[in-house]
XYZ file of C-alpha atoms in Angstrom:
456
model
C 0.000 0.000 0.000
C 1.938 3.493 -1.082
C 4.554 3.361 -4.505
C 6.914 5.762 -2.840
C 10.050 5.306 -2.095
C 9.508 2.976 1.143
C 6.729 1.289 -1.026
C 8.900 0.798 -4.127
C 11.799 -0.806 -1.869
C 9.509 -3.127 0.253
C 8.083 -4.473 -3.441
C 11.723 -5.029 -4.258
C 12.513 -7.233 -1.260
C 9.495 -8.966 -1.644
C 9.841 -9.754 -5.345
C 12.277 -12.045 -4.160
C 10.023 -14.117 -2.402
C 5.977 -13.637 -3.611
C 4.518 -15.148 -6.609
C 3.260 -11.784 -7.661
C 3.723 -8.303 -5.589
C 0.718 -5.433 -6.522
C 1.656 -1.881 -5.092
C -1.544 0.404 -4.810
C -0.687 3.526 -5.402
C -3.484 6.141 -5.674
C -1.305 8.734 -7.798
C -1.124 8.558 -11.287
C 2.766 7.303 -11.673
C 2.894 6.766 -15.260
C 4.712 9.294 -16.065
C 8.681 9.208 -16.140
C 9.502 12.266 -12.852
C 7.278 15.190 -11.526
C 5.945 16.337 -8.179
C 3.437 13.846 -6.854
C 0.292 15.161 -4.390
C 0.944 12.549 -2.180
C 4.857 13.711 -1.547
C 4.589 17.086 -0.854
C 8.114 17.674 0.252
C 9.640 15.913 -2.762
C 10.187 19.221 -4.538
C 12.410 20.238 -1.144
C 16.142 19.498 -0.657
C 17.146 15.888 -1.062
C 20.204 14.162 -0.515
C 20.928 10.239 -0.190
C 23.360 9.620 2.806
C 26.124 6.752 2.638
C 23.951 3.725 3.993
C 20.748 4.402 2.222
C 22.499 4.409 -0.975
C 24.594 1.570 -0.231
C 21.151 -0.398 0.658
C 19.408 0.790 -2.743
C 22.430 0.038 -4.344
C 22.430 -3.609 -2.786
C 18.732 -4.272 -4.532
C 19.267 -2.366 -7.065
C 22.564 -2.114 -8.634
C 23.751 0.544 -11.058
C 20.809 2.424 -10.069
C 23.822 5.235 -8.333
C 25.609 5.605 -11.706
C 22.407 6.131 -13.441
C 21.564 9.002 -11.726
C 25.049 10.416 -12.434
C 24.235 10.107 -16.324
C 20.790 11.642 -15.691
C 23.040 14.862 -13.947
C 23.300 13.803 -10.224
C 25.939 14.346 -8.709
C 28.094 11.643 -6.468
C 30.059 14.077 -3.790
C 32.866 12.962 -2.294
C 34.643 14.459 0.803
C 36.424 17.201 -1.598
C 33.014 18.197 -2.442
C 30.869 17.840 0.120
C 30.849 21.110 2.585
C 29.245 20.906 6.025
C 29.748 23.816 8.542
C 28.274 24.897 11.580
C 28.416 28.603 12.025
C 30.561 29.316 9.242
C 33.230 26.309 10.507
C 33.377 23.774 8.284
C 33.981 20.473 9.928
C 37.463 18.675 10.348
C 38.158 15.997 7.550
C 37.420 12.454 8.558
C 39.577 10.779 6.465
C 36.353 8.202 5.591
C 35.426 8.477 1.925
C 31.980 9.074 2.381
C 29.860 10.313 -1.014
C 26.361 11.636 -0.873
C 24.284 11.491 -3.897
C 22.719 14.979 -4.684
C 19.485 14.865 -7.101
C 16.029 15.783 -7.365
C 13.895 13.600 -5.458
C 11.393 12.894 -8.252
C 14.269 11.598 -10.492
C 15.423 9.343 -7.836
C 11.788 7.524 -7.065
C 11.589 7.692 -11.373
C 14.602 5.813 -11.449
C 13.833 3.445 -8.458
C 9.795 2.694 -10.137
C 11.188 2.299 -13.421
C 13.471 -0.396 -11.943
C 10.916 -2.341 -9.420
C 8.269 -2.266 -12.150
C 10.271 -4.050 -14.613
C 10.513 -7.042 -12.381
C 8.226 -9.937 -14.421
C 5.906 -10.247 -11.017
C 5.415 -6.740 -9.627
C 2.466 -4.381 -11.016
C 0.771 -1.093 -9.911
C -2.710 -1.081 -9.432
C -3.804 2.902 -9.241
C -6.314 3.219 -6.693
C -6.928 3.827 -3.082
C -6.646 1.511 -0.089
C -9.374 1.783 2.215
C -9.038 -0.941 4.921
C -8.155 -4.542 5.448
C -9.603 -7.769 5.175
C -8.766 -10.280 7.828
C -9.230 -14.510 8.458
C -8.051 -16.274 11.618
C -6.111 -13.287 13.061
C -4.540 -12.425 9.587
C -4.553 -9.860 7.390
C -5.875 -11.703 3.938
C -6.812 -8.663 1.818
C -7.014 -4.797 1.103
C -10.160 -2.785 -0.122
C -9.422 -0.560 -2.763
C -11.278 2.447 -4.475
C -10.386 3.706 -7.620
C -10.708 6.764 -10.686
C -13.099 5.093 -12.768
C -14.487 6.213 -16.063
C -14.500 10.085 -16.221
C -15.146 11.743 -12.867
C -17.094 8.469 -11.256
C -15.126 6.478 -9.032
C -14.284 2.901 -9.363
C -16.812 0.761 -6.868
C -14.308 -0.691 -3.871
C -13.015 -4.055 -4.652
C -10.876 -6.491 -2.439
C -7.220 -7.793 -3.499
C -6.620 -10.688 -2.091
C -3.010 -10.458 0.066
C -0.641 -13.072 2.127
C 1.155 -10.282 3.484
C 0.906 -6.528 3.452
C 3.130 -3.816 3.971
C 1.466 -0.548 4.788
C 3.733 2.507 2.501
C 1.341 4.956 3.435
C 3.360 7.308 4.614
C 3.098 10.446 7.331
C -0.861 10.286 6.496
C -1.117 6.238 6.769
C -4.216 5.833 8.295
C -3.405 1.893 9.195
C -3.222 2.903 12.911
C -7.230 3.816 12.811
C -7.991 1.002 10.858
C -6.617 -1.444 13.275
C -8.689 0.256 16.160
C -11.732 -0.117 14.619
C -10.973 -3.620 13.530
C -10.627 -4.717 17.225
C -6.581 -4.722 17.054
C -4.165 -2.497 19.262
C -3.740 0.949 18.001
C 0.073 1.823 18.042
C 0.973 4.600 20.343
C 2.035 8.015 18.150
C 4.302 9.969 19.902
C 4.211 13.388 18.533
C 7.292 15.754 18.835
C 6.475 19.638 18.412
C 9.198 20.990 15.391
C 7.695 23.888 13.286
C 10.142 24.306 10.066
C 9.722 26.338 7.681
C 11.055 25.253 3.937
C 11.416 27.707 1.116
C 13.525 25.839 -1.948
C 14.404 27.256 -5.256
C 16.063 26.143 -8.045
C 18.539 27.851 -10.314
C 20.721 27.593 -13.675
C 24.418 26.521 -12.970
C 26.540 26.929 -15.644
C 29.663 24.786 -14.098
C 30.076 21.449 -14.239
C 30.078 18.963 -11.399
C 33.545 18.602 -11.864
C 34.658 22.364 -11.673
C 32.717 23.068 -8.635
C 34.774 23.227 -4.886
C 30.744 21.737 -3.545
C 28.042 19.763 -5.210
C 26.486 19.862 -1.808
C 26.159 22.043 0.889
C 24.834 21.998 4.691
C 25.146 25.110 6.608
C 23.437 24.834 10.179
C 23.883 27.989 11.773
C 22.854 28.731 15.949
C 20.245 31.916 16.801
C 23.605 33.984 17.704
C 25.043 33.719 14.107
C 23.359 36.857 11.736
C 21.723 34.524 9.388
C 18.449 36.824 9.409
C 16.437 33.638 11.086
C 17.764 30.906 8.587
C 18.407 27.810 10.759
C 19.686 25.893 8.040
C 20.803 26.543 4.667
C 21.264 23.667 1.867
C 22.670 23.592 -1.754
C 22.963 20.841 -4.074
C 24.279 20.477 -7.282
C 21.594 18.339 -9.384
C 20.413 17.034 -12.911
C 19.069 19.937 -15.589
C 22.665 22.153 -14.524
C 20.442 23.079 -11.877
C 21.476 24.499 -8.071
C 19.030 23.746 -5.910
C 18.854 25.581 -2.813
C 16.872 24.982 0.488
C 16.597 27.397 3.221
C 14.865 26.129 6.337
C 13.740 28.550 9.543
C 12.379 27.338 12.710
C 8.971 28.697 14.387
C 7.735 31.545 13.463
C 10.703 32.503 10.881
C 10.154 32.107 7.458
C 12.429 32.340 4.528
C 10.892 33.607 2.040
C 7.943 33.374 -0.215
C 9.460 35.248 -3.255
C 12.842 35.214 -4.852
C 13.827 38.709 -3.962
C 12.869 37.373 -0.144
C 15.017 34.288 -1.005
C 17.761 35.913 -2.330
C 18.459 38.947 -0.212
C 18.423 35.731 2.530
C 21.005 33.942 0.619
C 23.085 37.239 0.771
C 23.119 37.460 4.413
C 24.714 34.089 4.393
C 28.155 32.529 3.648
C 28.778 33.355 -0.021
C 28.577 29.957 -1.613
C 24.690 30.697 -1.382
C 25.109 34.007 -3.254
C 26.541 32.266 -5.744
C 24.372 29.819 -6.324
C 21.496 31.897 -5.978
C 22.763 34.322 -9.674
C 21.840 32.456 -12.007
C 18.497 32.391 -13.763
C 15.663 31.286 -12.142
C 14.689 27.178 -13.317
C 11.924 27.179 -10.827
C 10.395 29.291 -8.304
C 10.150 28.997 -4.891
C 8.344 26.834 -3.261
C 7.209 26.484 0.435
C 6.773 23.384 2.962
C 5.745 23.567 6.467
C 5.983 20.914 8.738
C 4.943 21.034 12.804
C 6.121 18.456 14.107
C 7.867 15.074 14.069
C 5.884 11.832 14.333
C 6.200 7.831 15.091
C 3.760 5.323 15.717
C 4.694 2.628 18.041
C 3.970 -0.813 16.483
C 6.431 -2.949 18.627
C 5.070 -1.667 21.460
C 1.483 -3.029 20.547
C 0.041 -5.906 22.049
C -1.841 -7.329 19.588
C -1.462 -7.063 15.752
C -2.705 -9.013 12.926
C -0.314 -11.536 11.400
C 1.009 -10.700 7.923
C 1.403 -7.242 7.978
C 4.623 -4.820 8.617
C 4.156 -0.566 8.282
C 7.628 0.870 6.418
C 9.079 4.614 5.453
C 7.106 7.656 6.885
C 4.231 5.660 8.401
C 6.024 4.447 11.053
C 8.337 7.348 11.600
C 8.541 10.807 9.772
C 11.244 13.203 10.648
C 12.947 17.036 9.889
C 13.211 16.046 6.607
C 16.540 18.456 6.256
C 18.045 15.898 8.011
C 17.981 13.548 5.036
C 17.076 10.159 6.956
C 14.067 9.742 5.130
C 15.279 7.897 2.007
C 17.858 5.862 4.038
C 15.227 4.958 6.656
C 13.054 3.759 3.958
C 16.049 1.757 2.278
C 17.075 0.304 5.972
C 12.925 -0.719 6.928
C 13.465 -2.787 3.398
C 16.462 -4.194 4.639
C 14.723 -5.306 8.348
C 12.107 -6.946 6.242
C 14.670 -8.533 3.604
C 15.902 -10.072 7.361
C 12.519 -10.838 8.922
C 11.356 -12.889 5.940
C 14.807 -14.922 5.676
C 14.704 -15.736 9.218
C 12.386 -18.349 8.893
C 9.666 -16.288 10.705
C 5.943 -17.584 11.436
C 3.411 -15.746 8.833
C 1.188 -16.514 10.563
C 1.979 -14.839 13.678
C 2.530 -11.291 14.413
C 5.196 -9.444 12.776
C 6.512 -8.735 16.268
C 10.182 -9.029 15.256
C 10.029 -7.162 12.450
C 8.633 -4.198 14.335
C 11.793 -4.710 17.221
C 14.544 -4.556 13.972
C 12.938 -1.880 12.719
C 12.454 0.241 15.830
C 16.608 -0.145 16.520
C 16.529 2.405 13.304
C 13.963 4.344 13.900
C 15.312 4.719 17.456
C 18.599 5.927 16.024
C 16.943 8.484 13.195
C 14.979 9.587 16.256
C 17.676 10.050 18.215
C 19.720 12.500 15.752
C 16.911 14.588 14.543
C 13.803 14.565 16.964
C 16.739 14.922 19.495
C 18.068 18.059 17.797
C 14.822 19.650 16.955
C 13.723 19.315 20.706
C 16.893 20.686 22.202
C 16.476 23.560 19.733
C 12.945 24.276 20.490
C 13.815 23.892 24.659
C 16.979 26.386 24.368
C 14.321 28.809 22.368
C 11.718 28.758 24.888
C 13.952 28.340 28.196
C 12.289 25.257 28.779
C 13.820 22.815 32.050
C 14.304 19.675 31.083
C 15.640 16.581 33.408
C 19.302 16.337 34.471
C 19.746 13.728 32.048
C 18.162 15.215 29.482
C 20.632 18.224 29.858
C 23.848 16.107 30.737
C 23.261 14.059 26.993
C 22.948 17.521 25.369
C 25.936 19.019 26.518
C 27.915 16.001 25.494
C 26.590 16.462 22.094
C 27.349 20.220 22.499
C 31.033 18.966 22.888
C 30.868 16.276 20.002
C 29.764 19.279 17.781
C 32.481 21.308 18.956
C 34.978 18.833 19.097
C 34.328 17.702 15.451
C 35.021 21.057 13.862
C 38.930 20.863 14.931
C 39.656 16.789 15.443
C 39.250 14.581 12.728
C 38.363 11.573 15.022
C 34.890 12.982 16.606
C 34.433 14.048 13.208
C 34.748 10.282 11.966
C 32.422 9.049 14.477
C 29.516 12.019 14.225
C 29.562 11.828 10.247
C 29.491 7.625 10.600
C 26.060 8.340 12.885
C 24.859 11.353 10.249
C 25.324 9.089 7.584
C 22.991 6.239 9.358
C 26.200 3.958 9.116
C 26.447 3.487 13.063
C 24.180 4.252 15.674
C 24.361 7.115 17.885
C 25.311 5.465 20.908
C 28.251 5.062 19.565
C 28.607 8.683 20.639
C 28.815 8.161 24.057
C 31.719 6.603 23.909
C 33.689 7.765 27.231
C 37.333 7.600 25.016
C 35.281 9.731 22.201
C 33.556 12.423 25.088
C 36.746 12.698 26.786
C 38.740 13.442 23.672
C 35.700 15.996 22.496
C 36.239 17.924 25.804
C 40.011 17.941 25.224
C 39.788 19.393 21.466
C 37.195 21.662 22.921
C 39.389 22.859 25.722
C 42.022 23.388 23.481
C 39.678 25.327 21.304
C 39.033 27.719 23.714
C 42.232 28.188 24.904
C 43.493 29.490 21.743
C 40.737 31.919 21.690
C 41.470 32.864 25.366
C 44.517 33.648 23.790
C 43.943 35.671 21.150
C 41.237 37.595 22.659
C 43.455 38.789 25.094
C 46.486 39.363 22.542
C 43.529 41.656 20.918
C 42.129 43.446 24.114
C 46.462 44.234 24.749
C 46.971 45.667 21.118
C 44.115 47.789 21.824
C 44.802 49.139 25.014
C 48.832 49.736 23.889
C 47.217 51.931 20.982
C-alpha cells in the first residue's frame, strides 16, 4: 500500500520471495519524474546519505551511476561542505559520497526499476481498509478513478502479506482500532520548520565546482536573518538547488527577492548559487512536528502485515534520513522474511529490527529539533536530558577541529552506526580535550587583541 520510495523498496525485497507483488498507489505514476500530491516535500532538498544508498544500491545495482548520467551528482569528501556557524567540519579521512538529485528523479529511477521485475504491477487506486481470516490480514479494499469523474466501486485484493507505505498520512493505525486490534501509540514531537527551496541555472560542471552539496546549520547567535539551516545541491538539468529552512515563526521567504536577499546574508557559496536564472520558483513546505507510531510496542497485531518509510516514523526532513530509513525498513524486512519467521503470527520481530533504526533516526533529529525548540523557549528539562545535550554540544564542537569525533559524528549522520556510539567515554573525553584546546586558543587571542588595543 503506497509506490513511494519505502513502497517501491519493500516491493523489491518482496519480489524475491511472492509469486506476484501489486503496489496500490493512488497517484497517477505513469509518467517518467514530476511532483506527486501525495509527496509534498519531494520538490524540497534531497540528498541520499552513505547507507541508504549503499542499501538501494544492494537491490538495485547501477541504479547510483544512473543518476550520475541523468546529472546527479556523487560528492565525495572534496566536495561535500558541512559547517556549523561558518566552521566547516574537520576531515574524517572516511570516503563518504552523498548522492545529490532531485527527489522525483530518484523515485523515477527506483519505479522504473521495481516495475520491470516480471511479477510486480501497480494497481492505481486507493486503499481503504483490510480484510482479515483467523487473526490475519488476507486482503485490502481498494477504491479507484473510474471512467470520467465516477469512481471505481471498492473491490478487495486478495493479500498473504501486506506492507502498509502509506506514509506520514497512513491511516493503518485507525484502521486497526476499529478492527478490534491495538492501536500503536504516536508519539508526537512539536518541530515547526519552515522550507522555502528554489532552483537555479548553474553553468559549471560537477567537476569544476569546490561543492556539489552544501549543509550550513547555523545557531540563533550567528546573523543569518532567522535561517536555521541553509542547503545547496548540485543536481540534474545544470540546476542548483537551494533549500533554506527557519524554525517557528521565521520564514524564509515566499518570493525570490525574499530568497535571495536571505542567501546574501549568508556565507557566499549561497550568493553564488542563488545568480543564475531562475529554473523554478520557490516553493514552500511547512511541517509542525515530528511523528512515530509505536507498532512494537502493541500488544496485539494481525499476522502478515509490517508498516515501512514515513508511516512508522517521519522526521525534519533536512536531516535527510528519510530515504535511508526507507532503504534500511526494506532491509529489516529482507531479514525478517529470511529468518524463517511464522506468517502466521505477528510481525513482532520485524517491528523490534525496525524500531533499533527508527530509534537511532529519532535520536539524531527529533533529538536536535527538541533541544532547539527547549533552548528557544527556556524550557527545564531533566538532568539527564541536559547532561546528553551538553555532550553532544562537545561532540559538535569537538568535530570542527579533530578529525576523530568528526569520523564518528559523520558515521552516525550518515545512518552507518548508531548514535550510541557517541557516548563513547574515550570519544567524550577526547571531544572535551579538542574543545578545551579550542578555547584556549581563543582565550589567547582575545586577550592578545584586548592588549593591542589598550597599547594603541
Amino acid at each position: 500500500m503506497g509506490g513511494s520510495i519505502a513502497g517501491l523498496l519493500a516491493a523489491r525485497v518482496l519480489s524475491d520471495r511472492a509469486r506476484e507483488v501489486v503496489i496500490v498507489e493512488p497517484d497517477d505514476i505513469s509518467a517518467e519524474t514530476g511532483t506527486r500530491s501525495g509527496v509534498p516535500q519531494d520538490q524540497q532538498v534531497h540528498t541520499l546519505l552513505p547507507a541508504g544508498r549503499l542499501w538501494i544500491e544492494r537491490w538495485l545495482p547501477g541504479v547510483t551511476q544512473e543518476a550520475q548520467e541523468r546529472g546527479a551528482s556523487l560528492c565525495g569528501p572534496d566536495q561535500t561542505l558541512v559547517t556549523y556557524d561558518g566552521v566547516r567540519m574537520a576531515p574524517d579521512g572516511v570516503d563518504h559520497h552523498l548522492l545529490a538529485l532531485g527527489r522525483p528523479l530518484l523515485e523515477a529511477l527506483v519505479r522504473s526499476r521495481v516495475t520491470a521485475l516480471p511479477n510486480v504491477s501497480v494497481l492505481r487506486g486507493q486503499a481503504t481498509g483490510l480484510r482479515y481470516a483467523d487473526g490475519a490480514v488476507v486482503g485490502v479494499r481498494v477504491t479507484g478513478p473510474g471512467a470520467g469523474d465516477q469512481e471505481r466501486a471498492e473491490e478487495v485484493i486478495a493479500a498473504d502479506f501486506v506492507v502498509d507505505a502509506m506514509g506520514r498520512s497512513s491511516r493503518l493505525s485507525n484502521w486497526l482500532k476499529q478492527d478490534g486490534y491495538d492501536q500503536p501509540r504516536l508519539e508526537r514531537l512539536e518541530a515547526p520548520v519552515n522550507y522555502a527551496t528554489a532552483f537555479f541555472e548553474r553553468t559549471e560542471k560537477i567537476a569544476e565546482l569546490e561543492a556539489g552539496t552544501v549543509l550550513q546549520q547555523f545557531t540563533p547567535r550567528y546573523p543569518s536573518g532567522g535561517v536555521s539551516i541553509a542547503a545547496a545541491n548540485a543536481i540534474e538539468g545544470q540546476q542548483w538547488l537551494v533549500m533554506l529552512t527557519g524554525f517557528g515563526d521565521h520564514r524564509p521567504g515566499r518570493t525570490i527577492e525574499e530568497f535571495r536577499a536571505r542567501c546574501a546574508e549568508l556565507p557566499a557559496i549561497f550568493k553564488e548559487a542563488t545568480s543564475g536564472a531562475i529554473t523554478r520558483d520557490v516553493r514552500t513546505y511547512r511541517q509542525a512536528e515530528s511523528r512515530r507510531r509505536h507498532f512494537a510496542e502493541a500488544g496485539r497485531l494481525p499476522a502478515r502485515l509490517v508498516s515501512a518509510g514515513d508511516a512508522v516514523a517521519s522526521f525534519n526532513p533536512v536531516y535527510g534520513q528519510g530515504m535511508s530509513s526507507a532503504a534500511l525498513h526494506a532491509s529489516c524486512l529482507a531479514s525478517y522474511l529470511g529468518s524463517g519467521a511464522d506468517l502466521d503470527a505477528p510481525a513482532t520481530e520485524f517491528f523490534r529490527l525496525q524500531q533499533v533504526v527508527v530509534d537511532a533516526a529519532w535520536a539524531v533529529s527529533a533529538g536536535g529539533d527538541a533541544a532547539r525548540l527547549d533552548a528557544e523557549r527556556g524550557t527545564e528539562v531533566p538532568e539527564e536530558t541536559r547532561q546528553q545535550r551538553q555532550a553532544m554540544a562537545q561532540i559538535i564542537g569537538a568535530m570542527l577541529v579533530d578529525a576523530d569525533v568528526a569520523r564518528a559524528f559523520n558515521y552516525v549522520s550518515f545512518m552507518l552506526r548508531h548514535p550510541g556510539t557517541l557516548a563513547d567515554p574515550e570519544l567524550l573525553k577526547k571531544a572535551v580535550k579538542a574543545v578545551k584546546a579550542v578555547e584556549s586558543v581563543e582565550s589567547v587571542e582575545s586577550g592578545a587583541a584586548g592588549a593591542g588595543a589598550s597599547a594603541k
